[in-house]
Amino acid sequence: MKKALRMCAASVAIAAVATVGAVFNTGHTSDNDFAVSPFVQTAVLKQGATGGEVKELQRRLKQWGYYSGAVDGIYGAQTVKAVKYFQQKNGLVADGIAGKSTFAALGMNDSVKVLENQGSSSSSNSNYTSSDLYLLAKCIYAEARGESYTGQVAVGAVILNRVKSSAFPNTVAGVIYQKDAFTAVTDGQINLEPDNTAKNAAQDALNGWDPTYGCIYYYNPAVATSSWIFSRKTVTTIGKHVFAI
């Protein structure tokens, strides 16, 4: 049994290369919190945490035989016990808290990236205001509210990648309101109030999570009408959206 567990843990590094899209819940539960804190909170998970990232943690632990409970997104006593068991078997500090080393051992690369960005988040996000964050959340909600959480973060990442690109305006508002850039602006859906999921997705994108790996375009092939967009190099597909460069 111990040998099997060691073999399973060793396969994590291989699985990590192909794994995309750990999901994040940043802990903001009210518009008040959103308004005063423009940056994503820590991705370290411990007892009492909830959300999609906890589900991903539970899913991986269950897949490899460390956890037998429900994949419910609730970091309860059973999840703590499973994390400790995994940590013990993989030579980590068995404290039941999922931090950078535990995420790395589990192959949760996006979670590792978020934590690595924590130290530089103040400087990397210093050019963005709470107004930028709010507008980014509005665009995410208008363009991708029917997509998965990862898909919503991806749309936010594309917008921020455009801000960084010399081929596009250098502000969030400039990118979003660029003529004919986003359907949601053209049809007025940009004026809808974003929900907390879109707000959290915007925060994760600002913090550096980019499920698109640097893409500056996305489209839904089922409804896209421009032949030009199909000529762009596809990097990944998340939900109904193709992300390209």
PDB file of C-alpha atoms in Angstrom:
ATOM      1  CA  MET A   1       0.000   0.000   0.000  1.00  0.00           C
ATOM      2  CA  LYS A   2       2.793   2.425   0.945  1.00  0.00           C
ATOM      3  CA  LYS A   3       4.599   1.618  -2.267  1.00  0.00           C
ATOM      4  CA  ALA A   4       1.455   2.346  -4.271  1.00  0.00           C
ATOM      5  CA  LEU A   5       1.010   5.682  -2.549  1.00  0.00           C
ATOM      6  CA  ARG A   6       4.621   6.649  -3.264  1.00  0.00           C
ATOM      7  CA  MET A   7       4.170   5.747  -6.916  1.00  0.00           C
ATOM      8  CA  CYS A   8       0.975   7.782  -7.031  1.00  0.00           C
ATOM      9  CA  ALA A   9       2.697  10.811  -5.513  1.00  0.00           C
ATOM     10  CA  ALA A  10       5.573  10.507  -7.962  1.00  0.00           C
ATOM     11  CA  SER A  11       3.128  10.711 -10.854  1.00  0.00           C
ATOM     12  CA  VAL A  12       1.975  14.131  -9.697  1.00  0.00           C
ATOM     13  CA  ALA A  13       4.875  15.908 -11.390  1.00  0.00           C
ATOM     14  CA  ILE A  14       3.928  14.327 -14.703  1.00  0.00           C
ATOM     15  CA  ALA A  15       0.246  15.071 -14.277  1.00  0.00           C
ATOM     16  CA  ALA A  16       1.009  18.675 -13.422  1.00  0.00           C
ATOM     17  CA  VAL A  17       2.317  19.385 -16.904  1.00  0.00           C
ATOM     18  CA  ALA A  18      -1.041  18.529 -18.426  1.00  0.00           C
ATOM     19  CA  THR A  19      -3.199  20.030 -15.730  1.00  0.00           C
ATOM     20  CA  VAL A  20      -4.911  23.337 -16.430  1.00  0.00           C
ATOM     21  CA  GLY A  21      -7.417  25.309 -14.456  1.00  0.00           C
ATOM     22  CA  ALA A  22      -7.360  24.963 -10.679  1.00  0.00           C
ATOM     23  CA  VAL A  23     -10.273  27.059  -9.509  1.00  0.00           C
ATOM     24  CA  PHE A  24     -10.069  29.915  -7.017  1.00  0.00           C
ATOM     25  CA  ASN A  25     -12.368  31.381  -4.417  1.00  0.00           C
ATOM     26  CA  THR A  26     -10.765  34.519  -3.042  1.00  0.00           C
ATOM     27  CA  GLY A  27     -12.963  34.833  -0.004  1.00  0.00           C
ATOM     28  CA  HIS A  28     -14.789  38.053  -0.896  1.00  0.00           C
ATOM     29  CA  THR A  29     -18.430  37.673   0.059  1.00  0.00           C
ATOM     30  CA  SER A  30     -19.772  41.196  -0.145  1.00  0.00           C
ATOM     31  CA  ASP A  31     -19.634  44.226  -2.399  1.00  0.00           C
ATOM     32  CA  ASN A  32     -18.088  46.101   0.504  1.00  0.00           C
ATOM     33  CA  ASP A  33     -15.108  43.776   0.622  1.00  0.00           C
ATOM     34  CA  PHE A  34     -14.750  44.087  -3.141  1.00  0.00           C
ATOM     35  CA  ALA A  35     -14.770  47.863  -3.072  1.00  0.00           C
ATOM     36  CA  VAL A  36     -12.016  48.273  -0.491  1.00  0.00           C
ATOM     37  CA  SER A  37      -9.682  45.449  -1.535  1.00  0.00           C
ATOM     38  CA  PRO A  38      -8.627  45.476  -5.188  1.00  0.00           C
ATOM     39  CA  PHE A  39      -6.213  42.563  -4.899  1.00  0.00           C
ATOM     40  CA  VAL A  40      -6.767  38.833  -4.574  1.00  0.00           C
ATOM     41  CA  GLN A  41      -6.380  37.350  -1.133  1.00  0.00           C
ATOM     42  CA  THR A  42      -3.978  34.518  -0.335  1.00  0.00           C
ATOM     43  CA  ALA A  43      -4.568  31.174  -1.993  1.00  0.00           C
ATOM     44  CA  VAL A  44      -3.402  29.233   1.098  1.00  0.00           C
ATOM     45  CA  LEU A  45      -6.215  26.912   2.130  1.00  0.00           C
ATOM     46  CA  LYS A  46      -7.025  25.750   5.635  1.00  0.00           C
ATOM     47  CA  GLN A  47      -9.976  24.557   7.697  1.00  0.00           C
ATOM     48  CA  GLY A  48     -12.998  26.774   7.107  1.00  0.00           C
ATOM     49  CA  ALA A  49     -12.090  27.693   3.512  1.00  0.00           C
ATOM     50  CA  THR A  50     -14.693  27.118   0.804  1.00  0.00           C
ATOM     51  CA  GLY A  51     -14.932  27.334  -2.944  1.00  0.00           C
ATOM     52  CA  GLY A  52     -13.745  25.912  -6.215  1.00  0.00           C
ATOM     53  CA  GLU A  53     -10.090  25.689  -5.265  1.00  0.00           C
ATOM     54  CA  VAL A  54     -11.023  23.521  -2.287  1.00  0.00           C
ATOM     55  CA  LYS A  55     -12.997  21.286  -4.652  1.00  0.00           C
ATOM     56  CA  GLU A  56      -9.950  20.874  -6.880  1.00  0.00           C
ATOM     57  CA  LEU A  57      -7.832  20.014  -3.841  1.00  0.00           C
ATOM     58  CA  GLN A  58     -10.388  17.431  -2.714  1.00  0.00           C
ATOM     59  CA  ARG A  59     -10.707  15.985  -6.208  1.00  0.00           C
ATOM     60  CA  ARG A  60      -6.985  15.371  -6.490  1.00  0.00           C
ATOM     61  CA  LEU A  61      -6.692  13.920  -2.994  1.00  0.00           C
ATOM     62  CA  LYS A  62      -9.604  11.602  -3.730  1.00  0.00           C
ATOM     63  CA  GLN A  63      -8.195  10.571  -7.088  1.00  0.00           C
ATOM     64  CA  TRP A  64      -5.007   9.405  -5.417  1.00  0.00           C
ATOM     65  CA  GLY A  65      -6.658   7.675  -2.484  1.00  0.00           C
ATOM     66  CA  TYR A  66      -6.019  10.145   0.318  1.00  0.00           C
ATOM     67  CA  TYR A  67      -9.582  11.417   0.702  1.00  0.00           C
ATOM     68  CA  SER A  68     -12.892   9.547   0.796  1.00  0.00           C
ATOM     69  CA  GLY A  69     -15.325  12.370   1.526  1.00  0.00           C
ATOM     70  CA  ALA A  70     -17.537  14.437  -0.752  1.00  0.00           C
ATOM     71  CA  VAL A  71     -15.972  16.865  -3.219  1.00  0.00           C
ATOM     72  CA  ASP A  72     -18.094  19.697  -1.868  1.00  0.00           C
ATOM     73  CA  GLY A  73     -15.698  22.646  -1.702  1.00  0.00           C
ATOM     74  CA  ILE A  74     -15.795  22.751   2.106  1.00  0.00           C
ATOM     75  CA  TYR A  75     -12.442  22.487   3.896  1.00  0.00           C
ATOM     76  CA  GLY A  76     -13.664  20.569   6.911  1.00  0.00           C
ATOM     77  CA  ALA A  77     -12.072  18.143   9.373  1.00  0.00           C
ATOM     78  CA  GLN A  78     -12.051  15.286   6.870  1.00  0.00           C
ATOM     79  CA  THR A  79     -10.211  17.405   4.304  1.00  0.00           C
ATOM     80  CA  VAL A  80      -7.696  18.507   6.941  1.00  0.00           C
ATOM     81  CA  LYS A  81      -7.078  14.853   7.808  1.00  0.00           C
ATOM     82  CA  ALA A  82      -6.597  13.955   4.140  1.00  0.00           C
ATOM     83  CA  VAL A  83      -4.167  16.846   3.584  1.00  0.00           C
ATOM     84  CA  LYS A  84      -2.141  15.784   6.629  1.00  0.00           C
ATOM     85  CA  TYR A  85      -2.047  12.207   5.342  1.00  0.00           C
ATOM     86  CA  PHE A  86      -0.851  13.390   1.930  1.00  0.00           C
ATOM     87  CA  GLN A  87       1.754  15.663   3.510  1.00  0.00           C
ATOM     88  CA  GLN A  88       3.088  12.887   5.737  1.00  0.00           C
ATOM     89  CA  LYS A  89       3.456  10.511   2.804  1.00  0.00           C
ATOM     90  CA  ASN A  90       5.251  13.107   0.700  1.00  0.00           C
ATOM     91  CA  GLY A  91       7.756  14.429   3.223  1.00  0.00           C
ATOM     92  CA  LEU A  92       5.963  17.717   3.857  1.00  0.00           C
ATOM     93  CA  VAL A  93       5.117  19.453   7.122  1.00  0.00           C
ATOM     94  CA  ALA A  94       1.905  17.718   8.163  1.00  0.00           C
ATOM     95  CA  ASP A  95      -0.063  20.734   9.366  1.00  0.00           C
ATOM     96  CA  GLY A  96      -3.237  20.161   7.332  1.00  0.00           C
ATOM     97  CA  ILE A  97      -2.807  23.520   5.576  1.00  0.00           C
ATOM     98  CA  ALA A  98      -2.528  23.550   1.793  1.00  0.00           C
ATOM     99  CA  GLY A  99       0.190  25.998   0.850  1.00  0.00           C
ATOM    100  CA  LYS A 100       2.742  26.292  -1.928  1.00  0.00           C
ATOM    101  CA  SER A 101       4.626  23.031  -1.290  1.00  0.00           C
ATOM    102  CA  THR A 102       1.415  21.015  -0.949  1.00  0.00           C
ATOM    103  CA  PHE A 103      -0.060  22.563  -4.093  1.00  0.00           C
ATOM    104  CA  ALA A 104       3.170  21.769  -5.966  1.00  0.00           C
ATOM    105  CA  ALA A 105       3.139  18.146  -4.810  1.00  0.00           C
ATOM    106  CA  LEU A 106      -0.488  17.848  -5.922  1.00  0.00           C
ATOM    107  CA  GLY A 107       0.260  19.381  -9.304  1.00  0.00           C
ATOM    108  CA  MET A 108      -1.954  22.424  -8.663  1.00  0.00           C
ATOM    109  CA  ASN A 109       0.324  24.703 -10.664  1.00  0.00           C
ATOM    110  CA  ASP A 110      -2.067  27.654 -10.921  1.00  0.00           C
ATOM    111  CA  SER A 111      -2.381  27.768  -7.139  1.00  0.00           C
ATOM    112  CA  VAL A 112       1.409  27.745  -6.868  1.00  0.00           C
ATOM    113  CA  LYS A 113       1.605  30.662  -9.325  1.00  0.00           C
ATOM    114  CA  VAL A 114      -0.885  32.710  -7.320  1.00  0.00           C
ATOM    115  CA  LEU A 115       1.175  32.243  -4.171  1.00  0.00           C
ATOM    116  CA  GLU A 116       4.395  33.071  -6.023  1.00  0.00           C
ATOM    117  CA  ASN A 117       2.764  36.276  -7.216  1.00  0.00           C
ATOM    118  CA  GLN A 118       1.689  37.252  -3.700  1.00  0.00           C
ATOM    119  CA  GLY A 119       5.080  38.796  -2.927  1.00  0.00           C
ATOM    120  CA  SER A 120       5.032  40.955  -6.033  1.00  0.00           C
ATOM    121  CA  SER A 121       1.301  41.617  -6.219  1.00  0.00           C
ATOM    122  CA  SER A 122       1.557  45.083  -4.716  1.00  0.00           C
ATOM    123  CA  SER A 123       4.005  46.266  -7.348  1.00  0.00           C
ATOM    124  CA  SER A 124       2.467  44.319 -10.226  1.00  0.00           C
ATOM    125  CA  ASN A 125      -1.016  45.633  -9.508  1.00  0.00           C
ATOM    126  CA  SER A 126      -0.037  49.152  -8.462  1.00  0.00           C
ATOM    127  CA  ASN A 127      -1.114  50.548 -11.823  1.00  0.00           C
ATOM    128  CA  TYR A 128      -4.655  49.221 -11.441  1.00  0.00           C
ATOM    129  CA  THR A 129      -7.374  50.912  -9.416  1.00  0.00           C
ATOM    130  CA  SER A 130     -10.550  49.575  -7.852  1.00  0.00           C
ATOM    131  CA  SER A 131     -12.369  51.173 -10.790  1.00  0.00           C
ATOM    132  CA  ASP A 132     -10.278  49.084 -13.188  1.00  0.00           C
ATOM    133  CA  LEU A 133     -11.162  45.989 -11.198  1.00  0.00           C
ATOM    134  CA  TYR A 134     -14.854  46.800 -11.245  1.00  0.00           C
ATOM    135  CA  LEU A 135     -14.880  47.461 -14.992  1.00  0.00           C
ATOM    136  CA  LEU A 136     -12.924  44.245 -15.588  1.00  0.00           C
ATOM    137  CA  ALA A 137     -15.510  42.333 -13.543  1.00  0.00           C
ATOM    138  CA  LYS A 138     -18.321  43.928 -15.559  1.00  0.00           C
ATOM    139  CA  CYS A 139     -16.751  42.844 -18.835  1.00  0.00           C
ATOM    140  CA  ILE A 140     -16.122  39.318 -17.529  1.00  0.00           C
ATOM    141  CA  TYR A 141     -19.739  39.047 -16.395  1.00  0.00           C
ATOM    142  CA  ALA A 142     -21.114  40.436 -19.642  1.00  0.00           C
ATOM    143  CA  GLU A 143     -18.899  38.310 -21.881  1.00  0.00           C
ATOM    144  CA  ALA A 144     -18.539  35.045 -19.955  1.00  0.00           C
ATOM    145  CA  ARG A 145     -21.052  34.643 -17.132  1.00  0.00           C
ATOM    146  CA  GLY A 146     -22.157  31.304 -18.610  1.00  0.00           C
ATOM    147  CA  GLU A 147     -18.605  29.940 -18.591  1.00  0.00           C
ATOM    148  CA  SER A 148     -16.742  28.060 -15.861  1.00  0.00           C
ATOM    149  CA  TYR A 149     -14.803  30.023 -13.271  1.00  0.00           C
ATOM    150  CA  THR A 150     -11.562  29.297 -15.111  1.00  0.00           C
ATOM    151  CA  GLY A 151     -13.201  30.493 -18.319  1.00  0.00           C
ATOM    152  CA  GLN A 152     -14.176  33.761 -16.655  1.00  0.00           C
ATOM    153  CA  VAL A 153     -10.650  34.335 -15.323  1.00  0.00           C
ATOM    154  CA  ALA A 154      -9.383  33.601 -18.837  1.00  0.00           C
ATOM    155  CA  VAL A 155     -11.488  36.401 -20.334  1.00  0.00           C
ATOM    156  CA  GLY A 156     -10.112  38.787 -17.708  1.00  0.00           C
ATOM    157  CA  ALA A 157      -6.588  37.626 -18.497  1.00  0.00           C
ATOM    158  CA  VAL A 158      -7.053  38.362 -22.207  1.00  0.00           C
ATOM    159  CA  ILE A 159      -8.121  41.918 -21.377  1.00  0.00           C
ATOM    160  CA  LEU A 160      -5.067  42.428 -19.153  1.00  0.00           C
ATOM    161  CA  ASN A 161      -2.788  40.868 -21.763  1.00  0.00           C
ATOM    162  CA  ARG A 162      -4.091  43.446 -24.224  1.00  0.00           C
ATOM    163  CA  VAL A 163      -3.335  46.238 -21.759  1.00  0.00           C
ATOM    164  CA  LYS A 164       0.271  45.012 -21.675  1.00  0.00           C
ATOM    165  CA  SER A 165       0.500  44.661 -25.462  1.00  0.00           C
ATOM    166  CA  SER A 166       1.693  47.578 -27.600  1.00  0.00           C
ATOM    167  CA  ALA A 167      -0.943  46.614 -30.174  1.00  0.00           C
ATOM    168  CA  PHE A 168      -3.798  47.690 -27.894  1.00  0.00           C
ATOM    169  CA  PRO A 169      -4.708  50.610 -25.617  1.00  0.00           C
ATOM    170  CA  ASN A 170      -2.712  50.623 -22.368  1.00  0.00           C
ATOM    171  CA  THR A 171      -5.608  50.903 -19.921  1.00  0.00           C
ATOM    172  CA  VAL A 172      -8.393  48.538 -18.910  1.00  0.00           C
ATOM    173  CA  ALA A 173     -11.046  51.025 -20.001  1.00  0.00           C
ATOM    174  CA  GLY A 174      -9.244  51.672 -23.273  1.00  0.00           C
ATOM    175  CA  VAL A 175      -9.106  47.979 -24.119  1.00  0.00           C
ATOM    176  CA  ILE A 176     -12.697  47.239 -23.140  1.00  0.00           C
ATOM    177  CA  TYR A 177     -14.184  50.245 -24.909  1.00  0.00           C
ATOM    178  CA  GLN A 178     -12.028  49.981 -28.023  1.00  0.00           C
ATOM    179  CA  LYS A 179     -14.390  50.141 -31.010  1.00  0.00           C
ATOM    180  CA  ASP A 180     -15.925  46.755 -31.870  1.00  0.00           C
ATOM    181  CA  ALA A 181     -13.562  44.917 -29.514  1.00  0.00           C
ATOM    182  CA  PHE A 182     -16.213  43.281 -27.323  1.00  0.00           C
ATOM    183  CA  THR A 183     -19.745  42.244 -28.225  1.00  0.00           C
ATOM    184  CA  ALA A 184     -20.909  43.021 -24.690  1.00  0.00           C
ATOM    185  CA  VAL A 185     -20.003  46.681 -25.156  1.00  0.00           C
ATOM    186  CA  THR A 186     -21.741  46.864 -28.527  1.00  0.00           C
ATOM    187  CA  ASP A 187     -24.993  45.320 -27.292  1.00  0.00           C
ATOM    188  CA  GLY A 188     -24.996  47.085 -23.905  1.00  0.00           C
ATOM    189  CA  GLN A 189     -24.488  44.067 -21.657  1.00  0.00           C
ATOM    190  CA  ILE A 190     -21.397  45.793 -20.257  1.00  0.00           C
ATOM    191  CA  ASN A 191     -23.853  47.810 -18.146  1.00  0.00           C
ATOM    192  CA  LEU A 192     -25.042  44.746 -16.224  1.00  0.00           C
ATOM    193  CA  GLU A 193     -24.014  44.506 -12.578  1.00  0.00           C
ATOM    194  CA  PRO A 194     -21.341  41.816 -12.111  1.00  0.00           C
ATOM    195  CA  ASP A 195     -21.895  39.067  -9.571  1.00  0.00           C
ATOM    196  CA  ASN A 196     -19.355  37.995  -6.943  1.00  0.00           C
ATOM    197  CA  THR A 197     -18.029  35.229  -9.181  1.00  0.00           C
ATOM    198  CA  ALA A 198     -17.086  37.752 -11.867  1.00  0.00           C
ATOM    199  CA  LYS A 199     -15.560  40.034  -9.242  1.00  0.00           C
ATOM    200  CA  ASN A 200     -13.445  37.215  -7.855  1.00  0.00           C
ATOM    201  CA  ALA A 201     -12.422  36.188 -11.368  1.00  0.00           C
ATOM    202  CA  ALA A 202     -11.292  39.751 -12.035  1.00  0.00           C
ATOM    203  CA  GLN A 203      -9.241  39.719  -8.847  1.00  0.00           C
ATOM    204  CA  ASP A 204      -7.555  36.444  -9.780  1.00  0.00           C
ATOM    205  CA  ALA A 205      -6.734  37.778 -13.246  1.00  0.00           C
ATOM    206  CA  LEU A 206      -5.233  40.931 -11.748  1.00  0.00           C
ATOM    207  CA  ASN A 207      -3.202  38.801  -9.389  1.00  0.00           C
ATOM    208  CA  GLY A 208      -1.562  37.061 -12.321  1.00  0.00           C
ATOM    209  CA  TRP A 209      -3.555  33.907 -12.998  1.00  0.00           C
ATOM    210  CA  ASP A 210      -3.638  33.485 -16.775  1.00  0.00           C
ATOM    211  CA  PRO A 211      -5.258  30.221 -17.937  1.00  0.00           C
ATOM    212  CA  THR A 212      -4.731  31.386 -21.556  1.00  0.00           C
ATOM    213  CA  TYR A 213      -0.930  31.506 -21.387  1.00  0.00           C
ATOM    214  CA  GLY A 214      -0.673  35.014 -22.790  1.00  0.00           C
ATOM    215  CA  CYS A 215      -3.508  35.065 -25.321  1.00  0.00           C
ATOM    216  CA  ILE A 216      -4.847  38.370 -26.629  1.00  0.00           C
ATOM    217  CA  TYR A 217      -7.873  37.006 -28.494  1.00  0.00           C
ATOM    218  CA  TYR A 218     -10.805  34.729 -27.711  1.00  0.00           C
ATOM    219  CA  TYR A 219     -13.919  33.791 -29.627  1.00  0.00           C
ATOM    220  CA  ASN A 220     -16.830  31.392 -29.701  1.00  0.00           C
ATOM    221  CA  PRO A 221     -16.483  29.420 -32.953  1.00  0.00           C
ATOM    222  CA  ALA A 222     -20.214  28.676 -32.951  1.00  0.00           C
ATOM    223  CA  VAL A 223     -21.132  32.335 -33.372  1.00  0.00           C
ATOM    224  CA  ALA A 224     -17.982  34.054 -34.669  1.00  0.00           C
ATOM    225  CA  THR A 225     -18.500  35.675 -38.078  1.00  0.00           C
ATOM    226  CA  SER A 226     -15.044  37.094 -38.786  1.00  0.00           C
ATOM    227  CA  SER A 227     -12.918  34.813 -40.957  1.00  0.00           C
ATOM    228  CA  TRP A 228      -9.859  36.703 -39.722  1.00  0.00           C
ATOM    229  CA  ILE A 229     -10.218  35.476 -36.145  1.00  0.00           C
ATOM    230  CA  PHE A 230     -10.058  31.862 -37.324  1.00  0.00           C
ATOM    231  CA  SER A 231      -6.600  32.564 -38.735  1.00  0.00           C
ATOM    232  CA  ARG A 232      -5.165  33.274 -35.303  1.00  0.00           C
ATOM    233  CA  LYS A 233      -3.055  30.566 -33.654  1.00  0.00           C
ATOM    234  CA  THR A 234      -5.095  28.628 -31.098  1.00  0.00           C
ATOM    235  CA  VAL A 235      -3.429  28.158 -27.710  1.00  0.00           C
ATOM    236  CA  THR A 236      -6.213  26.581 -25.659  1.00  0.00           C
ATOM    237  CA  THR A 237      -9.964  26.061 -25.498  1.00  0.00           C
ATOM    238  CA  ILE A 238     -11.894  26.660 -22.263  1.00  0.00           C
ATOM    239  CA  GLY A 239     -15.599  25.984 -22.362  1.00  0.00           C
ATOM    240  CA  LYS A 240     -17.121  27.562 -25.468  1.00  0.00           C
ATOM    241  CA  HIS A 241     -14.240  29.969 -26.017  1.00  0.00           C
ATOM    242  CA  VAL A 242     -11.141  29.430 -28.128  1.00  0.00           C
ATOM    243  CA  PHE A 243      -8.159  31.470 -26.923  1.00  0.00           C
ATOM    244  CA  ALA A 244      -5.575  32.557 -29.451  1.00  0.00           C
ATOM    245  CA  ILE A 245      -2.580  34.780 -30.143  1.00  0.00           C
TER     246      ILE A 245
END
